[in-house]
Structures are given as C-alpha cells and as structure tokens.
CSV table of C-alpha atoms in Angstrom, one decimal:
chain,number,residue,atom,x,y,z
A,1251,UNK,CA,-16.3,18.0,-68.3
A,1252,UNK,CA,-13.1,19.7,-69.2
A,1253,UNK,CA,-9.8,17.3,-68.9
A,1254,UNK,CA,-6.4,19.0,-67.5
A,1255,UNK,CA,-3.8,17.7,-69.2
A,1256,UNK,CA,-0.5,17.2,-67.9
A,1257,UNK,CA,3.1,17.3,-69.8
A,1258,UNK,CA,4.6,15.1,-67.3
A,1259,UNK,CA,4.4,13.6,-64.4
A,1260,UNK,CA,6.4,16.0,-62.4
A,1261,UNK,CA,4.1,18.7,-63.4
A,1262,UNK,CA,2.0,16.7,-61.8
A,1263,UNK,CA,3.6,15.6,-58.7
A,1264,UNK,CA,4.3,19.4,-58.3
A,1265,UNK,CA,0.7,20.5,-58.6
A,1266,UNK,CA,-0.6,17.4,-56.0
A,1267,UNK,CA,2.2,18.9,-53.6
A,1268,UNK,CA,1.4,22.2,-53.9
A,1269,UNK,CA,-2.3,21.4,-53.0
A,1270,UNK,CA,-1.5,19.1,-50.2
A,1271,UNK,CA,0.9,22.2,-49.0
A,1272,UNK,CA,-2.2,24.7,-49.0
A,1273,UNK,CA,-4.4,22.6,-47.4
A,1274,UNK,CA,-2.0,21.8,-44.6
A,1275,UNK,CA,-1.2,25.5,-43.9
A,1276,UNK,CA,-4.9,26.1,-44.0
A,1277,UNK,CA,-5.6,23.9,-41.2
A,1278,UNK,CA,-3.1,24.9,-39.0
A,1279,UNK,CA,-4.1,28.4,-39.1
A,1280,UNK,CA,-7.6,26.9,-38.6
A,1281,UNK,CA,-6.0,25.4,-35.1
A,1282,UNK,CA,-3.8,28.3,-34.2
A,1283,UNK,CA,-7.2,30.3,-34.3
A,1284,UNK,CA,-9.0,28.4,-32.0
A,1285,UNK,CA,-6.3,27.3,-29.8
A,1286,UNK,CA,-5.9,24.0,-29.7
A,1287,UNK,CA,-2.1,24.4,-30.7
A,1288,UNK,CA,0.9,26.4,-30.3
A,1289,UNK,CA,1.6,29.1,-33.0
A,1290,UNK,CA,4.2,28.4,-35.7
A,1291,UNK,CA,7.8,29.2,-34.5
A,1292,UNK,CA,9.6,32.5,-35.6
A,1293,UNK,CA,12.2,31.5,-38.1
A,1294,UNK,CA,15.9,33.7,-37.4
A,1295,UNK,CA,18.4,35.2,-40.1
A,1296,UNK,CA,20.1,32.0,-39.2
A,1297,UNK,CA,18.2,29.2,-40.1
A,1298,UNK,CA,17.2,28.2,-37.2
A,1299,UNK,CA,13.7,28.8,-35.5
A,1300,UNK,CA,13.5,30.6,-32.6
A,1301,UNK,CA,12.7,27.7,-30.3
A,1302,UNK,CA,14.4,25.9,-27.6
A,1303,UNK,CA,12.1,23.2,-26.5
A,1304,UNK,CA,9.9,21.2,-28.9
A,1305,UNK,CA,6.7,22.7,-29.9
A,1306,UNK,CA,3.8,21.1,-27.6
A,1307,UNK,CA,0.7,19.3,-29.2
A,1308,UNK,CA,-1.7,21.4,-27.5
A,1309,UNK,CA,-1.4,25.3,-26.3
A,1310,UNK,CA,-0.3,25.6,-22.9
A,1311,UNK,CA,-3.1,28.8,-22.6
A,1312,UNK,CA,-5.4,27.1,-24.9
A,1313,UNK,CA,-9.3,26.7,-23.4
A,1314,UNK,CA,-10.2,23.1,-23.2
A,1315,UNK,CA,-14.1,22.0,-23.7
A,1316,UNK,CA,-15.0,19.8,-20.8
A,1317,UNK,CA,-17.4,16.8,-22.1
A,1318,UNK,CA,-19.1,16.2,-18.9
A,1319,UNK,CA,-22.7,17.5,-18.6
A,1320,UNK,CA,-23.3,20.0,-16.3
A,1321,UNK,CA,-26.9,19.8,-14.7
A,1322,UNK,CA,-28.8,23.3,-15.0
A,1323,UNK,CA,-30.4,25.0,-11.9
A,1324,UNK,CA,-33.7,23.8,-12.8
A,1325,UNK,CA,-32.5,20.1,-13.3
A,1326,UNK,CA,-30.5,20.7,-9.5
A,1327,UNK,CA,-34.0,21.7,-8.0
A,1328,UNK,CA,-35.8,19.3,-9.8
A,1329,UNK,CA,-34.1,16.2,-8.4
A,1330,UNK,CA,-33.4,17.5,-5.0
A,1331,UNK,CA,-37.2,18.1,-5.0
A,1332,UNK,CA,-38.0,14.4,-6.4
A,1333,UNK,CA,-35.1,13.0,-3.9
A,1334,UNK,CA,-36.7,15.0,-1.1
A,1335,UNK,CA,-40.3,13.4,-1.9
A,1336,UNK,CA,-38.9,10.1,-2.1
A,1337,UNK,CA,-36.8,9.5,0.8
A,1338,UNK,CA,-39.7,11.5,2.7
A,1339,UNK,CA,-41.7,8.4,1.4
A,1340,UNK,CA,-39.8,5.9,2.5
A,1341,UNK,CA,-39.1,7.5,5.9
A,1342,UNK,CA,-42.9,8.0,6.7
A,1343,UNK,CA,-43.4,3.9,6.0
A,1344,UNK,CA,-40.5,2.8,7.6
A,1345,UNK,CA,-42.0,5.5,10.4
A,1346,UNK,CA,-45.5,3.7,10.4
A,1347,UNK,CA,-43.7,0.3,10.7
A,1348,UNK,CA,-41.7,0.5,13.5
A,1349,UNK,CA,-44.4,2.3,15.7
A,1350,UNK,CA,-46.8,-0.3,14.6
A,1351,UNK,CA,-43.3,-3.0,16.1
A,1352,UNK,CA,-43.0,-1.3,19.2
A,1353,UNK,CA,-46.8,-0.7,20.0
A,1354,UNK,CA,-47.4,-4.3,19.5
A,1355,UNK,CA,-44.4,-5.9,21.4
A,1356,UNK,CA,-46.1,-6.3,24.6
A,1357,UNK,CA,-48.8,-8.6,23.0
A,1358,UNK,CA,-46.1,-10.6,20.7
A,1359,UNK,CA,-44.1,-11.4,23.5
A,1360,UNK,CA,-47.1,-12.8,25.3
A,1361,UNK,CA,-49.2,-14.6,22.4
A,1362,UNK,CA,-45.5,-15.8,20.8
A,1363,UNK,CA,-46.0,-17.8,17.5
A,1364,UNK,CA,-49.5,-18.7,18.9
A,1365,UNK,CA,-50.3,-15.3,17.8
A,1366,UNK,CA,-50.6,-16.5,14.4
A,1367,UNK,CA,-52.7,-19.6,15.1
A,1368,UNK,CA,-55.4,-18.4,17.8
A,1369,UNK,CA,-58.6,-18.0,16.5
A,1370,UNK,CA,-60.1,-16.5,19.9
A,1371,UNK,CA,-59.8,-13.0,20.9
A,1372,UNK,CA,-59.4,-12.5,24.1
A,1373,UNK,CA,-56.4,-10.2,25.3
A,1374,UNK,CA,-58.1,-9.6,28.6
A,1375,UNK,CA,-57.6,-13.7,29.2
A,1376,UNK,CA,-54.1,-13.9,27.1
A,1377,UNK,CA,-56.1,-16.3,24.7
A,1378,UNK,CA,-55.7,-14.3,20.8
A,1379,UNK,CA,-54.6,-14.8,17.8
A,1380,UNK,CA,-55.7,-13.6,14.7
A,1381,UNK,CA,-56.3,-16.9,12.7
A,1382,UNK,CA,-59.3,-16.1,12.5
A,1383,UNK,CA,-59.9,-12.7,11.0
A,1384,UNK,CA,-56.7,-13.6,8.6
A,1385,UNK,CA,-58.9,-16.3,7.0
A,1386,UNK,CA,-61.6,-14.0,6.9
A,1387,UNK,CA,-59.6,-11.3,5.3
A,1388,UNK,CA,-57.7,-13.3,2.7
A,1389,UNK,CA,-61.1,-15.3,1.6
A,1390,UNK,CA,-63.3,-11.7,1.4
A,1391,UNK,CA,-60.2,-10.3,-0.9
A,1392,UNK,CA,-60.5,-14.0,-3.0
A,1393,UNK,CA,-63.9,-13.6,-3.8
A,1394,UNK,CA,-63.1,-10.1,-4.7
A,1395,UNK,CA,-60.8,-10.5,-7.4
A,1396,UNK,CA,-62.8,-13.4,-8.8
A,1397,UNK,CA,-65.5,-10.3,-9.1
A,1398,UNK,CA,-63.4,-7.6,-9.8
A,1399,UNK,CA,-60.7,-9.0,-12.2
A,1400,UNK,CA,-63.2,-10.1,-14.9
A,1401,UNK,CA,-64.7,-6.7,-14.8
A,1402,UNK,CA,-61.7,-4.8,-15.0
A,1403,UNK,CA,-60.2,-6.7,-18.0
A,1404,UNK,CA,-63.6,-6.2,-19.9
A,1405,UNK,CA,-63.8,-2.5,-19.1
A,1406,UNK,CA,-60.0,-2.0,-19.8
A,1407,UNK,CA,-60.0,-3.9,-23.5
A,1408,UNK,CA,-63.2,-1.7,-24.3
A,1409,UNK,CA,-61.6,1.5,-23.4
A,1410,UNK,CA,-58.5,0.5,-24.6
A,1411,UNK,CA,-59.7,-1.4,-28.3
A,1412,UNK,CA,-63.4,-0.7,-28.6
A,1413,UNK,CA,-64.4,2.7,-28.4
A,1414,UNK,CA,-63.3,5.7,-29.5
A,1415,UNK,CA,-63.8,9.6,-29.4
A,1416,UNK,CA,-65.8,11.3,-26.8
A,1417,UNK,CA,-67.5,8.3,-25.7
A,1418,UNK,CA,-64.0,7.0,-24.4
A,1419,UNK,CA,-63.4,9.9,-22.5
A,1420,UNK,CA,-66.7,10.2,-20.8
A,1421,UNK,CA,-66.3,6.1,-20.2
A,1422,UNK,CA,-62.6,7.1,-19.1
A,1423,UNK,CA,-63.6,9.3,-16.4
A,1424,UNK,CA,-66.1,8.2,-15.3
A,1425,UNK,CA,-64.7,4.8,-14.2
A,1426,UNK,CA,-61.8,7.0,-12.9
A,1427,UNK,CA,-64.6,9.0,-10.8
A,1428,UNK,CA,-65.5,5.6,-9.1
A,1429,UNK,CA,-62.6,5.4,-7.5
A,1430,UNK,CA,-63.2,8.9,-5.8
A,1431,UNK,CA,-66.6,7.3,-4.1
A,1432,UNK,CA,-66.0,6.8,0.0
A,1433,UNK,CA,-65.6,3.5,0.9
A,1434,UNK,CA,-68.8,4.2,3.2
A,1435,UNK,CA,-71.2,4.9,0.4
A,1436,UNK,CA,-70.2,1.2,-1.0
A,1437,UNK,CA,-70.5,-0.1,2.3
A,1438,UNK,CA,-74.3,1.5,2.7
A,1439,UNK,CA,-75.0,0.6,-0.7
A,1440,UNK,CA,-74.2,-3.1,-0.2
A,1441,UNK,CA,-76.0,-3.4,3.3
A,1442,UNK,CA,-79.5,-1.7,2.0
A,1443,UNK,CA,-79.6,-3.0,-1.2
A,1444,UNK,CA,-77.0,-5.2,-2.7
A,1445,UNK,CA,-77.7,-7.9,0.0
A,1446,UNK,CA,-81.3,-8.2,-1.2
A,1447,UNK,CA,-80.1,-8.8,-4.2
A,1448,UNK,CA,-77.5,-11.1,-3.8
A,1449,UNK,CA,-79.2,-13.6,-1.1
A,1450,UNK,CA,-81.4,-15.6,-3.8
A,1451,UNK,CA,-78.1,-15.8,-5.7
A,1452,UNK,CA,-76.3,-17.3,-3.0
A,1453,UNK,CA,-79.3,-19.9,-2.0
A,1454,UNK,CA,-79.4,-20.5,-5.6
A,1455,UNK,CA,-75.1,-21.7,-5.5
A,1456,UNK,CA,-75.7,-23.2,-1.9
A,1457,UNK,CA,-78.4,-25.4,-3.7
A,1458,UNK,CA,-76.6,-26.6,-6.4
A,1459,UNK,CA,-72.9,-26.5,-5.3
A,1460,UNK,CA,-73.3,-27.7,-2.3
A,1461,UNK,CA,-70.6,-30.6,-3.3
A,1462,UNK,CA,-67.9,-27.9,-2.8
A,1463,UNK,CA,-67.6,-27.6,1.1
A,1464,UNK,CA,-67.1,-23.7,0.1
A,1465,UNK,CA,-70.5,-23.7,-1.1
A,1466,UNK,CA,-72.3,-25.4,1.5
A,1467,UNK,CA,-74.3,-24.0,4.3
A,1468,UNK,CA,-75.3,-26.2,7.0
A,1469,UNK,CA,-76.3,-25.8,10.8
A,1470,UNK,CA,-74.1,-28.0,13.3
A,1471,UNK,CA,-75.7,-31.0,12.7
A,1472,UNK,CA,-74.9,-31.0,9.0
A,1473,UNK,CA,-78.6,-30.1,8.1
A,1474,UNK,CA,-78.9,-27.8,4.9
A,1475,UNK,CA,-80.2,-24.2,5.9
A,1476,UNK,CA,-82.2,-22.6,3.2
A,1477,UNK,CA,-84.0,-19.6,5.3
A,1478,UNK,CA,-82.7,-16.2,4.0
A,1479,UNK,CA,-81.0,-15.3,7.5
A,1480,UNK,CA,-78.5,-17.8,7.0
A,1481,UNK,CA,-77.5,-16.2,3.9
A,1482,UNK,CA,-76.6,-12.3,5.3
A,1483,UNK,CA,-73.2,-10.5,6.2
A,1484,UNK,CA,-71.4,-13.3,4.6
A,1485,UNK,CA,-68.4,-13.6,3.1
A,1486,UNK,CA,-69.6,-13.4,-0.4
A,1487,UNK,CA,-71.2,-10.3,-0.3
A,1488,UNK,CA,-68.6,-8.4,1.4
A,1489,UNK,CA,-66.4,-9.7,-1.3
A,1490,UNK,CA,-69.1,-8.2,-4.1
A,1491,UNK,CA,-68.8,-5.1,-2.6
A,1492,UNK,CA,-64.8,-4.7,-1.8
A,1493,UNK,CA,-64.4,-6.5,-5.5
A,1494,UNK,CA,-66.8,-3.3,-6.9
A,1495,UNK,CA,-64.5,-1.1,-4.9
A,1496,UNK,CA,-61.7,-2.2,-6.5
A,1497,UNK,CA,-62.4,-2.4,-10.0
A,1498,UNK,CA,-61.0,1.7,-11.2
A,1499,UNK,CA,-57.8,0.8,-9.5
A,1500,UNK,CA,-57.3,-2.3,-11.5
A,1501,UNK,CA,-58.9,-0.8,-15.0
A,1502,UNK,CA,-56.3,1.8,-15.0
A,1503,UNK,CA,-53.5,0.0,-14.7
A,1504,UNK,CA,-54.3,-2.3,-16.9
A,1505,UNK,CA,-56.0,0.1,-19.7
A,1506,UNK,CA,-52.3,2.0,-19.4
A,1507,UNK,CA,-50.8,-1.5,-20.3
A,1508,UNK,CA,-52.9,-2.4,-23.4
A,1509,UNK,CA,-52.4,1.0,-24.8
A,1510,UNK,CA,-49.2,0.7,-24.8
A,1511,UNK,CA,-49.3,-2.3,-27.3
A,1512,UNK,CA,-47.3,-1.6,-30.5
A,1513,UNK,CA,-49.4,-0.2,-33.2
A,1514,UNK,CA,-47.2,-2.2,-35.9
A,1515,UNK,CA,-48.2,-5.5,-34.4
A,1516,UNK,CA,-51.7,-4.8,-34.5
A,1517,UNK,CA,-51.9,-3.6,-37.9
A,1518,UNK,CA,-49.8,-6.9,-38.8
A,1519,UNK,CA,-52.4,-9.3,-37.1
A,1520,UNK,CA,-54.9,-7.3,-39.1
A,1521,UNK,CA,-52.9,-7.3,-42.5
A,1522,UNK,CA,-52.6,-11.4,-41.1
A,1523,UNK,CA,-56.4,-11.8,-41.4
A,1524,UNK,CA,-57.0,-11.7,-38.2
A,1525,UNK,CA,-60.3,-10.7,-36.0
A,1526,UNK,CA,-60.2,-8.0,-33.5
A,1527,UNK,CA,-60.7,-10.4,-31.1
A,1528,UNK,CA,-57.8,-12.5,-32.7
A,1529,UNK,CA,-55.9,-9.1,-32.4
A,1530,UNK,CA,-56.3,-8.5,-28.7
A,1531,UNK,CA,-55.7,-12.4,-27.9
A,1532,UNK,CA,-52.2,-12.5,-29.6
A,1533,UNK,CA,-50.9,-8.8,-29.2
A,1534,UNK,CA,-52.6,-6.9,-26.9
A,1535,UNK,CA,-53.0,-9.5,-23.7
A,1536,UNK,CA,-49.7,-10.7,-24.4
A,1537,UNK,CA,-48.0,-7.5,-24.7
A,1538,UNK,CA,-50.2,-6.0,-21.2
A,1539,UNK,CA,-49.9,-9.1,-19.2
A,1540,UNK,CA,-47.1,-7.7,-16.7
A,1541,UNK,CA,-50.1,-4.8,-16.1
A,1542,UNK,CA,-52.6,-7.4,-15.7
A,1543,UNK,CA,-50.8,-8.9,-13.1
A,1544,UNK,CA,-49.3,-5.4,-11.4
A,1545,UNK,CA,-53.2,-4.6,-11.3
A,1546,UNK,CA,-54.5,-7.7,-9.9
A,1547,UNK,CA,-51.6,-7.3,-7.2
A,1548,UNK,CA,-52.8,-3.3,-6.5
A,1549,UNK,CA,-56.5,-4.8,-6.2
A,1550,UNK,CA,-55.5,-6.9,-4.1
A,1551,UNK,CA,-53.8,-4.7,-1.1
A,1552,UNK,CA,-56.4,-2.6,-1.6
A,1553,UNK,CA,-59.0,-5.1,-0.8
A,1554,UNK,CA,-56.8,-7.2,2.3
A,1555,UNK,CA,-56.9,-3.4,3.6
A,1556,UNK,CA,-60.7,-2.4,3.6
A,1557,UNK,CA,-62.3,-1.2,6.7
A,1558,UNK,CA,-65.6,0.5,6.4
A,1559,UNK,CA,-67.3,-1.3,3.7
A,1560,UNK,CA,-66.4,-4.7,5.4
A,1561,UNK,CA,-67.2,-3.3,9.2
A,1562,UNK,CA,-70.7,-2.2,7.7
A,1563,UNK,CA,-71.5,-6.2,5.9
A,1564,UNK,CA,-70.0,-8.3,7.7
A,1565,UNK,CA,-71.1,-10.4,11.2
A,1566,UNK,CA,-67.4,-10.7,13.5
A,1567,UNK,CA,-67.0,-14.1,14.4
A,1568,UNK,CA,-63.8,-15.4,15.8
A,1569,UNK,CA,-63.9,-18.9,14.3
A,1570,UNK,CA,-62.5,-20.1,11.0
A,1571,UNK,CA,-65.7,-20.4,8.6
A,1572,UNK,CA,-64.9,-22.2,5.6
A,1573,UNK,CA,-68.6,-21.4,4.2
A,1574,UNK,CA,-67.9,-18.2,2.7
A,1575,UNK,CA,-71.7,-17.5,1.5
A,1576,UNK,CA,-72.9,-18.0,5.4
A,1577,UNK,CA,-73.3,-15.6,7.9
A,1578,UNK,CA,-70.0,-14.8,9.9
A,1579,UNK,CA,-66.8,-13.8,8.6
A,1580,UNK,CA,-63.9,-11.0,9.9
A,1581,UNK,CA,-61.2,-9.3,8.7
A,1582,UNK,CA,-58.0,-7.7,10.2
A,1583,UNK,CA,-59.0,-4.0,9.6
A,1584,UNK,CA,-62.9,-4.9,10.8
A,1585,UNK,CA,-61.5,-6.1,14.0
A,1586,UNK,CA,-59.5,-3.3,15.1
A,1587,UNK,CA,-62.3,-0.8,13.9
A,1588,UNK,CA,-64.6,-2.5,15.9
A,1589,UNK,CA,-62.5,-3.1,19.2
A,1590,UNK,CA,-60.4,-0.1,19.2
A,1591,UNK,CA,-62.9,1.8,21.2
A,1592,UNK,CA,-63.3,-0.4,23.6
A,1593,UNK,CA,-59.6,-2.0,24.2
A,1594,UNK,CA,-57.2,-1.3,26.8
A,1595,UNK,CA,-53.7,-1.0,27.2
A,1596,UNK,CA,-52.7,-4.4,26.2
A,1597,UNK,CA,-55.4,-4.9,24.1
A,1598,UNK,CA,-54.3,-1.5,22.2
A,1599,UNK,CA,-51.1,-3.8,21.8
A,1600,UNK,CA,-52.7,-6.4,20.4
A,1601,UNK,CA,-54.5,-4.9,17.8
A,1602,UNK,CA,-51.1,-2.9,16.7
A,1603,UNK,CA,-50.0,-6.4,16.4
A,1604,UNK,CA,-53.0,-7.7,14.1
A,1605,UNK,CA,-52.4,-4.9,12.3
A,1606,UNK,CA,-48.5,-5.3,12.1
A,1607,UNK,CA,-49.3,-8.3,10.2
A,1608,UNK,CA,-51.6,-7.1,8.4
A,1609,UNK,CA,-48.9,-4.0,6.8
A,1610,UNK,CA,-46.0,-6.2,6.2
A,1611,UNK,CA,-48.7,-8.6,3.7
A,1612,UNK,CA,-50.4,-5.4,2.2
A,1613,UNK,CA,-46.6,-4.1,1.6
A,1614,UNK,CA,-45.6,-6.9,0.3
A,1615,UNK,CA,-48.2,-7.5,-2.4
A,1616,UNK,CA,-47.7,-3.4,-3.5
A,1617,UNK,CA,-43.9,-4.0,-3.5
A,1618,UNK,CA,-44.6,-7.1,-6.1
A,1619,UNK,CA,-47.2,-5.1,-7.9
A,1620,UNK,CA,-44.8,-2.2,-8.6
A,1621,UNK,CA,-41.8,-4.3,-9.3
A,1622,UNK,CA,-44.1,-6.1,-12.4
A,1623,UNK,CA,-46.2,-2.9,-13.2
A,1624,UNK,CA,-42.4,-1.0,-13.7
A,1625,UNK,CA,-41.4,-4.3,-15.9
A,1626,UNK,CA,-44.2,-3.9,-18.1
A,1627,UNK,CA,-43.8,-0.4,-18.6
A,1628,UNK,CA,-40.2,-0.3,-19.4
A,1629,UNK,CA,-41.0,-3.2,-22.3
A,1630,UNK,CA,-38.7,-5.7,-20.3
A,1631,UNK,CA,-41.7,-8.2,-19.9
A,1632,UNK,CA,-43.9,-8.0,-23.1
A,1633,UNK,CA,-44.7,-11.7,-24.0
C-alpha cells in the first residue's frame, strides 16, 4: 500500500476540503438533473446572485413520485369479480332465509314456542312440533361422526404421513371421487345390503350393552326383543350410512391440515429419536387440530342436512326414541321429503318452519367450521 505523506497539516485540511467541495457539487448536479431541487442561482458582476426570494428545497416544476400503489386493471377486475361472487353469496343465503321466515310465519304464530317441544305432527289439528324429528336428526348425525371421524383421521394421516408417490394420488382421488357419489346410491346401498349386514351387529350390542338405555331394545312392557325386525330402519344404520357419506368431506379438510405441518418440526422429532407415530402424536395432530375440528364441524352440517339416504333407511315415527338401534327414527329433512307432496297450505308453512330451524343450526355449525378451519390455516391456532 503506498502512504501519502503530508508536509503539514494545512496541506492537509486543504486536500479534505477540496474533496468534500467536489463531492458536494457532484451531488447537486446529481439533484438538479432529476429535479428534486431548484438550479444554482446566476451570480451578477456585482456580487450578488441573481435572486430575490430564497431558493426553495424542492423545484416548484419538479415531478414528484407518488408512494401509494396503484392497482392494475387486472387486479381492478379481479376483485370486483371476487366482491361480485361474494356479496352474490351472501345475498342468495340471506335470500333463502328470509323466504324460508315468511313462508313459515303462519305456522309459528300458531304452534308459538310449542313448536319446539311437540313431538306430534299434525298441522291439520294445530298439534306439531318438531321435537321429534330434531332428536332424530341430531342422534342419526351423533352416530355418524362416531363412524365417520375415526375413519377420516386414519385415511387423512395415511395420505398425509404414510404413503407416497403414485399410490397417494390414486388414494387421493379416489376418496375425493366418493364425495361425487349421489346421496341415493348410498341410500340404496345401505337399504339392500348394508342392513343385512349390520343387524347381527346391532343384536350383538343390544345383547351385551343393554345396561346403556341407548343400547337397549325392548317392546312396551320392558321385555328384550331379539327378532331381526326389531333391529331395521333404525337409527344406527342410518347413521353408518350418512357417517360413510361424510367421510371425503372430513378427509380433505383434515389431510390439508396435516400437510401443512412444519417440515422442521418433524425432522426435529425424528433427529429427537422419536417414532413416526411419536412424530404425528406431538407435531402433526397438534399442529392440524384446528382442521380436525373445522372438519368434524363440516361433517357435521352435512350430515344434520341429509335427505335421501335417510328418507330411503329410516321408519318416520313422531315420538322421541331414545333406542337408537330400534326401529323408528326421523329427521327434519326426511319429514319434509316425505310430507311435502301431500301437505297443504298451512302444512306447506309448517314444514318451511321445520326447515327454518333446521338452516339457522346447519348455518351455524358451517359458520363455526370456517371460522376454525380459517384459524388453522392462517397458523393462528397451531397447538
């Protein structure tokens, strides 16, 4: 490295200045080119510059560079599209709803509160409620997520954590395909051969449950019945079939979930020691339980809102039947199915009014699903 020397330390005082100087006049011819400042003033013959008022900061003329983002045309169309679909959306529930209100005030206004408590349906006689079919609907949709939820977890992890290549897409789509099977063809298949097949099952649980009142199935006088008719178009078999149904819904949502786990975090549990099984139990159903729950929830509308598979299994009753694996049950959507054909004016009211009830439950349990299934996605709920 070569040294400048210096004779004195006003050469170099003179030097720094000079370069200080340069650099100075430099920039402002930098600023002067792009406008961001008035040129230098014109010095006279006098002394004095050629300048009355003080020389501004920025150019008078000078083009300013906005900051705020400008949307393109494609981003415009875009979001007046998306707005469009949404509030189209919203417009066409809040539509359904308040048809489904008006249709169904002539009944509410005569069944009142008892409405809700009525197990009898009778709108001819002014004597109906839908206690009844609401039991029936909520305890078909119970025994489907006790089927459904175990077998959408299990399919989920081993799509998600199990297998891999080719075999996980054909697996993938094919459970996706499920969900594209009429609700009729379940409802055939569970009436011509899943019954068969589920009776000895159910006098099997009757036989040896019968402690839980659930379980039990008895005649009137409290006698055990044990002949295979007492065993059909119950409860639990409708609940097979709609917990079947429901299964691709749920194993999508929660295979998105578990996917989502962080890669770092497995490969720590791993570098830990730990099993794959110890792997999914402390990452991956930790990290996916918000889409466990969002899919449980989506299952769930899905299967309080069943119609044809149900209307196909099931024997109406209009009494509260707490044995769910003996004959007779009814649900909301199996009632007006079967007495829409056949109702009247005010009975066309009252079955808006069953199924009234019927959409404000169903919207709220989607409402809570997408609320958590949105948490889990954005990472706000991970543990």
């Amino acid at each position: 490295m070569v040294e400048k020397k210096f004779d004195s330390l006003t050469d170099l005082h003179n030097i720094l200045t000079r370069e200080t100087t340069e650099k100075m006049v430099v920039a402002r011819v930098i600023a002067e080119e792009i406008g961001t400042i008035a040129p230098a003033p014109m010095h006279t013959g006098t002394g004095r510059t050629r300048q009355d008022n003080p020389e501004p900061l920025v150019h008078p003329g000078a083009a300013r560079r906005s900051l705020a983002a400008r949307a393109s045309r494609s981003d415009s169309v875009f979001k007046g599209v998306s707005f469009t679909a949404g509030a189209t959306t919203v417009g066409i529930m809040l539509a359904v709803g308040l048809f489904l209100t008006l249709r169904a005030s002539d009944a509410l206004q005569v069944a009142g509160i008892n409405f809700l408590l009525e197990q009898q349906w009778s709108p001819e006689t002014h004597q109906f409620g839908i206690a009844a079919v609401i039991f029936g609907t909520f305890s078909i949709a119970i025994i489907a997520m006790c089927v459904g939820v175990p077998l959408a977890v299990g399919t989920a992890l081993l799509l998600s954590e199990v297998v891999r290549g080719p075999l996980r897409s054909f697996l993938v789509s094919l459970v996706d395909l499920m969900a594209a099977v009429p609700s009729v063809v379940y409802g055939l298949w569970g009436l011509f051969f899943l019954q068969a097949a589920v009776i000895p099952v159910s006098a099997w649980i009757s036989t040896y449950f019968s402690f839980i009142p659930a379980f039990a199935v008895e005649d009137g006088t409290g006698a055990r019945l044990t002949e295979a008719s007492a065993f059909t178009s119950s409860a639990f078999i409708a609940g097979i079939v709609v917990g079947l149904m429901v299964v691709p819904t749920q194993t999508s949502v929660m295979r998105e979930a578990f996917s989502q786990a962080p890669i770092g975090e497995r490969e720590a549990a791993f570098a830990l020691g730990s099993t794959r099984w110890g792997m999914i139990r402390t990452v991956v159903l930790p990290f996916g339980r918000g889409g466990m729950i969002g899919g449980i929830m989506l299952g769930l509308g899905r299967a309080l809102g069943e119609t044809i598979a149900v209307y196909l299994i099931i024997s109406p009753i209009f009494t509260i039947n707490w044995e769910v694996l003996k004959t007779g049950t009814n649900s909301v959507s199996a009632l007006i199915a079967l007495r829409y054909g056949e109702a009247s004016q005010f009975g066309l009211s009252a079955l808006m009014a069953a199924g009234l009830v019927l959409f404000l439950i169903t919207l709220a349990i989607n409402f809570t699903a997408s609320s958590i299934v949105a948490r889990s996605r954005s990472g706000a709920e991970t543990s």
